[in-house]
Short mmCIF file of C-alpha atoms and ligand atoms in Angstrom, two decimals:
data_model
loop_
_atom_site.label_atom_id
_atom_site.label_comp_id
_atom_site.label_asym_id
_atom_site.label_seq_id
_atom_site.Cartn_x
_atom_site.Cartn_y
_atom_site.Cartn_z
CA MET A 1 230.31 214.63 128.11
CA ASN A 2 231.08 213.95 124.48
CA ILE A 3 228.62 215.12 121.86
CA VAL A 4 228.62 213.54 118.41
CA ILE A 5 226.49 215.24 115.78
CA LEU A 6 225.65 213.15 112.72
CA ALA A 7 225.64 215.23 109.57
CA ALA A 8 226.94 213.02 106.78
CA GLY A 9 223.65 212.14 105.11
CA ILE A 10 222.86 213.18 101.56
CA GLY A 11 219.41 214.73 101.97
CA LYS A 12 218.19 213.69 98.54
CA ARG A 13 214.64 214.81 99.23
CA MET A 14 215.70 218.44 99.54
CA HIS A 15 216.27 218.47 95.75
CA SER A 16 219.19 220.80 96.22
CA GLU A 17 222.93 220.87 95.66
CA ARG A 18 223.39 222.37 99.10
CA PRO A 19 224.07 219.80 101.82
CA LYS A 20 220.88 219.23 103.80
CA VAL A 21 222.28 220.48 107.11
CA LEU A 22 223.30 223.81 105.52
CA HIS A 23 219.79 224.82 104.52
CA LEU A 24 218.76 227.87 106.50
CA LEU A 25 216.39 227.86 109.42
CA ALA A 26 215.77 231.31 110.87
CA GLY A 27 218.63 232.63 108.78
CA ARG A 28 221.32 230.17 109.79
CA PRO A 29 222.23 226.59 108.87
CA VAL A 30 220.06 223.88 110.39
CA LEU A 31 223.25 222.29 111.75
CA SER A 32 224.31 225.47 113.52
CA HIS A 33 221.15 225.31 115.64
CA VAL A 34 222.19 221.83 116.77
CA ILE A 35 225.69 223.09 117.53
CA SER A 36 224.32 225.98 119.61
CA THR A 37 222.25 223.53 121.62
CA ALA A 38 225.27 221.28 122.10
CA ARG A 39 227.28 224.25 123.37
CA ALA A 40 224.53 225.06 125.86
CA LEU A 41 225.18 221.67 127.48
CA ALA A 42 228.28 220.85 129.44
CA THR A 43 230.27 219.60 126.48
CA ASN A 44 233.87 218.45 126.71
CA ARG A 45 234.26 217.19 123.16
CA LEU A 46 232.11 218.25 120.23
CA ILE A 47 232.46 216.08 117.14
CA VAL A 48 230.60 216.57 113.87
CA VAL A 49 230.51 213.63 111.46
CA VAL A 50 230.48 214.93 107.89
CA GLY A 51 230.24 213.13 104.56
CA HIS A 52 228.11 214.54 101.77
CA GLY A 53 229.28 218.06 101.05
CA ALA A 54 231.88 217.66 103.81
CA GLU A 55 233.97 220.61 102.63
CA ALA A 56 231.00 222.96 102.43
CA VAL A 57 229.78 221.91 105.86
CA ARG A 58 233.22 222.33 107.41
CA GLU A 59 233.62 225.76 105.84
CA ALA A 60 230.19 226.94 106.93
CA ILE A 61 230.45 226.01 110.59
CA ALA A 62 234.14 225.72 111.42
CA ALA A 63 234.98 226.75 114.98
CA PRO A 64 237.88 225.98 117.33
CA ASP A 65 235.71 223.80 119.57
CA ILE A 66 234.47 221.55 116.76
CA LYS A 67 236.28 218.42 115.60
CA PHE A 68 235.19 217.25 112.16
CA VAL A 69 235.32 213.58 111.28
CA LEU A 70 234.82 212.33 107.75
CA GLN A 71 232.50 209.41 107.12
CA ALA A 72 233.52 208.75 103.53
CA GLU A 73 230.72 206.29 102.83
CA GLN A 74 227.34 206.56 104.54
CA GLN A 75 227.00 203.05 105.88
CA GLY A 76 224.47 203.91 108.56
CA THR A 77 224.09 205.76 111.82
CA GLY A 78 226.05 203.17 113.81
CA HIS A 79 228.91 203.37 111.35
CA ALA A 80 228.79 207.18 111.58
CA VAL A 81 229.18 207.18 115.36
CA GLN A 82 232.00 204.65 115.03
CA GLN A 83 234.01 207.19 113.01
CA ALA A 84 233.87 209.61 115.92
CA LEU A 85 235.03 207.12 118.57
CA PRO A 86 238.77 207.80 118.30
CA PHE A 87 238.10 211.41 119.33
CA ILE A 88 235.83 210.92 122.31
CA ASP A 89 236.82 210.80 125.96
CA PRO A 90 235.88 207.22 126.96
CA SER A 91 235.51 208.17 130.60
CA LEU A 92 232.52 210.44 129.83
CA PRO A 93 229.15 209.52 128.30
CA THR A 94 228.48 210.20 124.63
CA LEU A 95 225.37 212.04 123.46
CA VAL A 96 224.44 211.52 119.80
CA LEU A 97 222.51 214.31 118.07
CA TYR A 98 221.35 214.59 114.48
CA GLY A 99 222.51 217.54 112.40
CA ASP A 100 219.09 217.72 110.77
CA VAL A 101 217.03 217.87 113.98
CA PRO A 102 217.44 221.53 114.91
CA LEU A 103 214.88 222.44 117.56
CA THR A 104 215.51 220.06 120.46
CA ARG A 105 215.53 222.05 123.70
CA ALA A 106 218.71 221.94 125.76
CA SER A 107 216.51 221.34 128.82
CA THR A 108 215.13 218.17 127.21
CA LEU A 109 218.63 216.91 126.51
CA ARG A 110 219.61 217.67 130.09
CA ARG A 111 216.71 215.48 131.25
CA LEU A 112 217.93 212.70 128.97
CA VAL A 113 221.47 213.05 130.28
CA LYS A 114 220.20 212.93 133.85
CA ALA A 115 218.00 209.89 133.24
CA ALA A 116 220.99 208.06 131.82
CA ALA A 117 223.36 208.95 134.63
CA ASN A 118 224.70 205.93 136.52
CA GLY A 119 225.77 204.27 133.27
CA HIS A 120 222.33 203.79 131.68
CA TYR A 121 221.69 204.00 127.95
CA GLY A 122 219.18 206.75 127.21
CA VAL A 123 216.91 207.13 124.19
CA LEU A 124 214.83 210.22 123.38
CA THR A 125 211.49 208.94 122.13
CA VAL A 126 208.26 210.55 121.11
CA THR A 127 204.75 209.28 120.43
CA LEU A 128 203.33 210.25 117.06
CA ASP A 129 199.86 209.88 115.56
CA ASP A 130 201.56 208.81 112.37
CA PRO A 131 204.80 206.97 113.17
CA CYS A 132 205.34 205.91 109.55
CA GLY A 133 208.99 205.93 108.46
CA TYR A 134 210.52 206.02 111.93
CA GLY A 135 212.21 203.38 114.02
CA ARG A 136 209.74 201.98 116.60
CA ILE A 137 210.41 201.58 120.31
CA VAL A 138 209.67 198.01 121.38
CA ARG A 139 208.97 197.59 125.10
CA ASP A 140 208.39 194.45 127.14
CA CYS A 141 205.29 193.84 129.26
CA ASP A 142 206.92 195.74 132.12
CA GLY A 143 207.38 198.74 129.89
CA ARG A 144 211.14 198.39 129.55
CA ILE A 145 212.70 199.28 126.20
CA ILE A 146 214.06 196.08 124.66
CA ARG A 147 214.87 197.08 121.11
CA ILE A 148 214.37 199.60 118.33
CA ILE A 149 213.11 198.26 115.03
CA GLU A 150 213.33 200.26 111.81
CA GLN A 151 210.13 200.73 109.79
CA LYS A 152 211.58 198.77 106.90
CA ASP A 153 212.47 195.83 109.12
CA ALA A 154 209.33 195.90 111.27
CA ASN A 155 206.53 193.32 111.15
CA PRO A 156 202.90 194.51 110.92
CA TRP A 157 202.47 194.28 114.69
CA GLN A 158 205.59 196.38 115.32
CA ARG A 159 204.43 198.92 112.77
CA GLN A 160 201.39 199.61 114.96
CA ILE A 161 203.67 201.04 117.66
CA CYS A 162 203.37 204.84 117.80
CA GLU A 163 206.34 205.49 120.08
CA ILE A 164 209.29 206.26 117.84
CA ASN A 165 213.03 206.69 118.11
CA THR A 166 214.04 210.31 117.62
CA GLY A 167 217.59 209.09 116.98
CA ILE A 168 218.96 211.07 119.89
CA VAL A 169 220.65 208.75 122.37
CA ILE A 170 223.17 208.88 125.17
CA SER A 171 225.50 206.02 125.89
CA PRO A 172 228.21 205.16 128.37
CA SER A 173 231.32 205.42 126.20
CA GLY A 174 233.44 202.62 127.62
CA ARG A 175 231.54 199.84 125.93
CA LEU A 176 230.36 201.77 122.89
CA GLU A 177 233.32 200.67 120.82
CA ALA A 178 232.61 196.98 121.43
CA TRP A 179 228.89 197.45 120.80
CA LEU A 180 229.42 199.36 117.56
CA SER A 181 232.01 196.97 116.18
CA SER A 182 229.62 194.07 116.77
CA LEU A 183 226.89 195.64 114.60
CA LYS A 184 225.81 193.79 111.47
CA ASN A 185 224.23 195.23 108.36
CA ASP A 186 221.98 192.25 107.68
CA ASN A 187 218.89 194.45 107.43
CA MET A 188 216.71 195.83 104.66
CA GLN A 189 218.94 198.89 104.16
CA HIS A 190 222.25 197.04 104.53
CA GLU A 191 223.37 199.64 107.03
CA PHE A 192 225.02 199.49 110.43
CA TYR A 193 222.22 200.79 112.62
CA LEU A 194 222.95 202.73 115.78
CA THR A 195 219.54 201.55 116.95
CA ASP A 196 220.84 197.97 117.25
CA VAL A 197 223.12 199.09 120.09
CA VAL A 198 220.07 198.94 122.38
CA GLU A 199 220.07 195.14 122.30
CA ARG A 200 223.84 194.99 122.80
CA ALA A 201 223.52 197.21 125.87
CA ILE A 202 220.74 195.10 127.35
CA ASN A 203 222.78 191.91 126.78
CA ASP A 204 225.58 193.54 128.75
CA GLY A 205 223.18 194.26 131.60
CA VAL A 206 222.94 197.99 130.87
CA GLU A 207 219.51 199.47 131.49
CA VAL A 208 217.91 201.37 128.61
CA VAL A 209 215.76 204.34 129.62
CA GLY A 210 213.42 206.43 127.51
CA VAL A 211 212.81 210.17 127.89
CA GLN A 212 210.24 212.21 125.99
CA PRO A 213 210.46 215.89 125.04
CA ASP A 214 207.69 218.28 126.07
CA ASP A 215 206.88 219.09 122.46
CA ILE A 216 206.87 216.87 119.41
CA TRP A 217 208.60 219.46 117.24
CA GLU A 218 211.73 219.04 119.36
CA ALA A 219 212.18 215.67 117.70
CA LEU A 220 211.32 216.63 114.14
CA GLY A 221 213.94 216.53 111.44
CA VAL A 222 214.47 218.34 108.16
CA ASN A 223 214.31 215.86 105.31
CA ASN A 224 212.50 217.95 102.72
CA LYS A 225 211.49 221.55 102.06
CA ARG A 226 208.07 221.06 103.63
CA GLN A 227 209.58 219.95 106.90
CA LEU A 228 212.04 222.84 106.73
CA ALA A 229 209.17 225.29 106.23
CA ASP A 230 207.18 223.69 109.05
CA LEU A 231 210.09 223.94 111.48
CA GLU A 232 210.71 227.54 110.42
CA ARG A 233 207.14 228.33 111.51
CA VAL A 234 207.66 226.48 114.81
CA TYR A 235 210.85 228.45 115.42
CA GLN A 236 209.19 231.77 114.58
CA ARG A 237 206.16 230.98 116.72
CA ASN A 238 208.47 230.24 119.67
CA GLU A 239 210.38 233.45 119.08
CA ALA A 240 207.13 235.45 118.91
CA LEU A 241 205.88 233.87 122.16
CA ARG A 242 209.19 234.69 123.83
CA LEU A 243 208.80 238.35 122.79
CA LEU A 244 205.17 238.49 123.92
CA ASP A 245 206.08 236.93 127.25
CA SER A 246 208.73 239.58 127.76
CA GLY A 247 206.15 242.33 127.22
CA VAL A 248 206.62 243.21 123.56
CA THR A 249 203.40 243.97 121.67
CA LEU A 250 203.21 242.03 118.42
CA VAL A 251 200.22 243.05 116.39
CA ASP A 252 200.19 239.54 114.88
CA PRO A 253 202.60 236.95 116.34
CA SER A 254 202.30 234.88 113.17
CA ARG A 255 203.64 237.73 111.05
CA ILE A 256 207.09 238.43 112.43
CA ASP A 257 210.36 236.77 111.44
CA VAL A 258 213.42 236.87 113.64
CA ARG A 259 216.55 235.56 111.95
CA GLY A 260 219.05 236.26 114.66
CA THR A 261 218.68 237.81 118.08
CA LEU A 262 216.14 240.51 118.79
CA GLU A 263 216.43 242.32 122.13
CA CYS A 264 213.59 244.60 123.14
CA GLY A 265 213.10 247.09 125.95
CA ALA A 266 209.79 247.96 127.60
CA GLU A 267 206.64 248.96 125.71
CA VAL A 268 207.99 248.03 122.28
CA LEU A 269 205.39 247.63 119.54
CA ILE A 270 206.03 245.71 116.34
CA ASP A 271 203.40 245.76 113.63
CA VAL A 272 202.96 243.04 111.01
CA ASN A 273 205.41 241.65 108.44
CA CYS A 274 208.65 242.84 109.94
CA VAL A 275 211.87 240.88 109.50
CA PHE A 276 214.76 241.17 111.95
CA GLU A 277 218.15 239.80 110.97
CA GLY A 278 221.39 239.44 112.89
CA HIS A 279 221.63 241.26 116.19
CA VAL A 280 218.96 243.92 116.60
CA VAL A 281 218.28 245.95 119.73
CA LEU A 282 215.10 248.00 120.19
CA GLY A 283 214.98 250.41 123.12
CA ASP A 284 212.00 251.29 125.29
CA TYR A 285 208.90 252.59 123.50
CA VAL A 286 210.29 251.86 120.04
CA ASN A 287 207.49 251.50 117.53
CA ILE A 288 208.00 249.59 114.28
CA GLU A 289 205.30 249.99 111.66
CA PRO A 290 204.41 247.26 109.14
CA ASN A 291 206.74 245.82 106.50
CA CYS A 292 210.13 246.86 107.81
CA VAL A 293 213.38 244.94 107.42
CA ILE A 294 215.90 245.65 110.18
CA ARG A 295 219.34 244.05 110.24
CA GLU A 296 222.31 244.45 112.62
CA THR A 297 220.97 247.66 114.11
CA THR A 298 220.54 249.35 117.46
CA ILE A 299 217.59 251.68 117.98
CA ALA A 300 217.34 253.84 121.10
CA ALA A 301 214.24 254.62 123.14
CA GLY A 302 211.24 256.36 121.69
CA THR A 303 212.24 256.02 118.06
CA ARG A 304 209.55 255.41 115.49
CA VAL A 305 210.21 253.42 112.32
CA ASN A 306 207.40 254.02 109.87
CA ALA A 307 206.22 251.49 107.32
CA PHE A 308 208.36 249.97 104.54
CA THR A 309 211.66 251.05 106.00
CA TYR A 310 214.86 249.09 105.36
CA ILE A 311 217.71 249.41 107.85
CA ASP A 312 221.02 247.56 107.65
CA GLY A 313 223.91 248.25 109.98
CA ALA A 314 222.71 251.49 111.56
CA CYS A 315 222.64 253.05 114.98
CA LEU A 316 219.66 255.26 115.81
CA GLY A 317 219.41 257.61 118.76
CA GLU A 318 216.38 258.44 120.84
CA ASN A 319 213.15 259.80 119.40
CA VAL A 320 214.24 259.50 115.81
CA VAL A 321 211.50 259.35 113.18
CA LEU A 322 212.15 257.25 110.12
CA GLY A 323 210.28 256.56 106.91
CA PRO A 324 207.91 255.55 105.57
CA TYR A 325 210.14 254.17 102.81
CA ALA A 326 213.52 255.15 104.25
CA ARG A 327 216.66 253.17 103.55
CA LEU A 328 219.56 253.24 105.97
CA ARG A 329 222.72 251.41 104.94
CA SER A 330 225.78 250.42 106.90
CA GLY A 331 227.54 253.04 108.93
CA THR A 332 224.50 255.26 109.35
CA ILE A 333 224.30 257.03 112.69
CA LEU A 334 221.26 259.14 113.43
CA SER A 335 221.47 261.30 116.55
CA SER A 336 218.47 261.84 118.76
CA ASN A 337 215.41 263.55 117.28
CA ALA A 338 216.68 263.30 113.71
CA HIS A 339 214.01 262.86 111.03
CA VAL A 340 214.54 260.85 107.87
CA GLY A 341 211.58 260.65 105.57
CA ASN A 342 210.43 258.87 102.46
CA PHE A 343 212.82 257.79 99.74
CA VAL A 344 215.88 258.97 101.60
CA GLU A 345 218.95 256.74 101.36
CA ILE A 346 221.75 257.20 103.87
CA LYS A 347 225.08 255.38 103.90
CA ASN A 348 228.14 255.77 106.09
CA ALA A 349 226.94 259.09 107.41
CA VAL A 350 226.17 260.80 110.68
CA LEU A 351 223.17 263.06 111.17
CA GLY A 352 223.28 265.39 114.18
CA HIS A 353 220.53 266.05 116.71
CA TYR A 354 217.32 267.37 115.14
CA ALA A 355 218.75 267.13 111.62
CA LYS A 356 216.09 266.50 109.00
CA ALA A 357 216.13 264.88 105.59
CA ASN A 358 212.48 264.43 104.93
CA HIS A 359 212.19 263.64 101.25
CA LEU A 360 214.04 262.05 98.31
CA SER A 361 217.73 262.33 99.14
CA TYR A 362 220.98 260.44 98.98
CA ILE A 363 223.37 261.15 101.84
CA GLY A 364 226.57 259.09 101.57
CA ASP A 365 229.92 259.48 103.35
CA ALA A 366 228.81 262.62 105.16
CA ASP A 367 228.90 264.33 108.52
CA ILE A 368 225.75 266.36 108.96
CA GLY A 369 225.60 268.64 111.99
CA ALA A 370 222.82 269.35 114.44
CA ARG A 371 219.61 271.02 113.26
CA VAL A 372 220.63 270.88 109.60
CA ASN A 373 217.68 270.93 107.22
CA ILE A 374 218.27 268.88 104.12
CA GLY A 375 215.83 269.90 101.41
CA ALA A 376 214.06 267.46 99.11
CA GLY A 377 216.24 266.02 96.38
CA THR A 378 219.56 266.85 98.02
CA ILE A 379 222.35 264.56 96.85
CA THR A 380 225.87 264.06 98.11
CA CYS A 381 228.05 263.36 95.08
CA ASN A 382 230.44 261.21 97.07
CA TYR A 383 231.94 259.16 94.29
CA ASP A 384 234.22 260.52 91.59
CA GLY A 385 234.17 257.27 89.67
CA VAL A 386 237.23 255.95 91.48
CA ASN A 387 237.27 257.14 95.08
CA LYS A 388 234.74 258.10 97.72
CA HIS A 389 234.95 261.52 99.37
CA ARG A 390 233.37 263.02 102.45
CA THR A 391 230.87 265.84 102.74
CA VAL A 392 230.89 267.87 105.94
CA VAL A 393 227.88 270.04 106.76
CA CYS A 394 228.22 271.93 110.02
CA ASP A 395 225.46 272.76 112.52
CA ASP A 396 222.41 274.83 111.59
CA VAL A 397 222.97 274.76 107.83
CA PHE A 398 219.89 275.11 105.65
CA ILE A 399 220.11 273.16 102.41
CA GLY A 400 217.53 274.15 99.80
CA SER A 401 215.88 271.52 97.63
CA ASP A 402 217.67 269.83 94.75
CA THR A 403 221.16 270.66 95.95
CA GLN A 404 224.22 268.66 94.97
CA LEU A 405 227.18 268.58 97.32
CA VAL A 406 230.24 267.56 95.31
CA ALA A 407 232.60 265.95 97.80
CA PRO A 408 235.04 266.58 99.28
CA VAL A 409 233.34 269.74 100.46
CA ILE A 410 232.72 271.55 103.73
CA VAL A 411 229.73 273.79 104.44
CA GLY A 412 230.33 276.05 107.44
CA SER A 413 227.84 276.37 110.27
CA GLY A 414 224.74 278.43 109.71
CA ALA A 415 225.30 278.64 105.95
CA THR A 416 222.38 278.62 103.54
CA LEU A 417 222.45 276.76 100.24
CA ALA A 418 219.90 278.05 97.77
CA ALA A 419 217.60 275.60 96.05
CA GLY A 420 219.24 273.92 93.08
CA THR A 421 222.82 274.78 94.05
CA THR A 422 225.71 272.63 92.93
CA VAL A 423 228.25 273.07 95.72
CA TRP A 424 231.80 272.55 94.41
CA HIS A 425 233.65 274.75 96.84
CA ASP A 426 233.63 275.03 100.60
CA VAL A 427 231.04 277.48 101.89
CA PRO A 428 232.02 279.86 104.73
CA ALA A 429 229.96 279.86 107.91
CA GLY A 430 226.84 281.99 107.72
CA ALA A 431 227.12 282.59 103.96
CA LEU A 432 224.49 282.11 101.29
CA ALA A 433 225.71 279.92 98.44
CA LEU A 434 223.99 279.84 95.06
CA ASN A 435 224.86 279.26 91.44
CA GLU A 436 224.05 282.09 89.11
CA LYS A 437 221.37 280.95 86.76
CA THR A 438 219.00 282.75 84.49
CA GLN A 439 215.38 282.14 83.82
CA ILE A 440 213.90 282.85 80.44
CA ALA A 441 210.18 283.00 79.69
CA LYS A 442 209.42 282.55 75.95
CA THR A 443 206.07 284.04 75.36
CA GLU A 444 205.87 282.92 71.69
CA TYR A 445 205.66 279.28 72.54
CA ALA A 446 203.23 276.68 71.27
CA ARG A 447 203.15 273.21 72.73
CA PRO A 448 203.51 270.39 70.22
CA VAL A 449 200.20 268.71 69.42
CA LYS A 450 199.61 265.03 68.82
CA LYS A 451 199.60 264.05 65.15
CA LYS A 452 196.35 262.62 63.86
CA ALA A 453 196.68 259.03 62.59
C1 UD1 B 501 217.09 207.16 111.91
C2 UD1 B 501 216.92 206.03 112.94
C3 UD1 B 501 215.42 205.85 113.21
C4 UD1 B 501 214.81 207.14 113.69
C5 UD1 B 501 215.07 208.25 112.70
C6 UD1 B 501 214.65 209.57 113.29
C7 UD1 B 501 218.73 204.46 112.60
C8 UD1 B 501 219.12 203.17 112.01
N1 UD1 B 501 217.47 204.84 112.39
O1 UD1 B 501 216.50 206.73 110.72
O2 UD1 B 501 215.25 204.83 114.19
O3 UD1 B 501 213.41 206.96 113.88
O4 UD1 B 501 216.48 208.36 112.40
O5 UD1 B 501 214.76 210.57 112.34
O6 UD1 B 501 219.52 205.08 113.25
N2 UD1 B 501 223.74 209.84 109.01
C9 UD1 B 501 225.10 209.85 108.89
N3 UD1 B 501 225.74 208.82 108.32
C10 UD1 B 501 225.07 207.74 107.87
C11 UD1 B 501 223.67 207.70 108.00
C12 UD1 B 501 223.02 208.77 108.57
O7 UD1 B 501 225.75 210.82 109.29
O8 UD1 B 501 225.73 206.81 107.39
C13 UD1 B 501 223.05 210.97 109.64
C14 UD1 B 501 222.15 211.73 108.68
O9 UD1 B 501 222.83 212.80 108.10
C15 UD1 B 501 221.05 212.21 109.62
C16 UD1 B 501 220.99 211.15 110.69
O10 UD1 B 501 222.23 210.49 110.65
O11 UD1 B 501 221.37 213.42 110.23
C17 UD1 B 501 219.85 210.18 110.49
O12 UD1 B 501 220.01 209.52 109.26
P1 UD1 B 501 218.78 209.11 108.38
O13 UD1 B 501 219.25 208.41 107.19
O14 UD1 B 501 217.86 210.27 108.20
O15 UD1 B 501 218.10 208.02 109.37
P2 UD1 B 501 216.67 207.45 109.28
O16 UD1 B 501 216.62 206.39 108.25
O17 UD1 B 501 215.70 208.56 109.14
CA1 CA B 502 215.93 211.14 108.99
#
């Protein structure tokens, strides 16, 4: 089938320079949710009608399977679909989606497509307690849909109708061109309404069928920031339920945010206020304490991420212990049983099995061997002001507290670095490295005292 996504509208009520369909829902543009759903259906042609912010929209969601069509002036939904007609395959039906209605289930759309097989015209409708603002579905005494009337054009009797047009329709394509070109804009908004096609279809003897989604939120659109926030909560609730249903323990399903794809093994526990972004994989028995942000990361079985830890672009082995307050940046690889404690920042570095950096360190551009102990306050000086250099620490090295490793430098296996050492030169295996320092104790010393005012 053909799928036409309408995304040319201005979205004035968002009070934002960003085109409405590019506002983020669960970390990606509202429109990209609609596109994902479209792709989940058997789509032959995917056409996105753009207008306001056309360039920005194109740039944000460009893909080889998407044809963009410009609707230079927004003259209504019927006019918008008309712009797409030259690019559809007339032998297949055309499904119209809205770029600002992001959470429609693919299964619901499949039901609509099925109901409209055999050349029917299908409309996705929903019954609302408060239908104000929407187009109303007018049915005859036999319950057949006979027209859709916009709120602004409706009489008081029609305004009582609670069944509304979601805007999502499917049409046989052969006659769509004739129907659309016969539309008139003699209505309150002076627009060419797609909704008026219903009457054209009926006049041509085409049956119009209505299908309803299982949940009302499937039909809700994003017209303002409140609606965006509401749909974000719906999305997150659904994501939390999906995780619970797959066996993940969420201490509070209303306090997790997944902005991407989160894959979890068995017996995973996620405490409150954690945010997952991009593709994140948690292995069996992984335990995430409260207030962690985890982005584009894979964590192997049995690893524990303690509270307030921030991980971006890392790969963690089994039974690692992290945090509280650890920060792992891109290119961090922690081998199994490594420990990284509070206020330790690691970037583009590998820690070997059972390596430990438990307190207050910066490890950047480094290869740290197995069983290395990194004392508190150890810093890799990886940047000379122009270039980055690598630090290599071989297996079983003991690094005393407050050590600086001035890269490029290699510390041989089993070496010991005394506390407070500045390591400029490579250290042979098994050696003790220290800087000669003196300690003076001045016995004739009086502390300054505070002056009286
Ligand atoms: C439309 C329907 C209404 C339905 C409601 C559901 C019509 C005439 N009315 O009304 O029956 O209840 O949606 O939300 O169809 N768009 C374009 N080009 C245009 C006009 C709109 O691309 O010229 C796009 C918008 O970006 C948006 C969608 O079409 O994604 C709907 O437009 P909008 O102006 O919000 O339609 P409504 O007046 O809400
Ligand atoms: Ca709308």
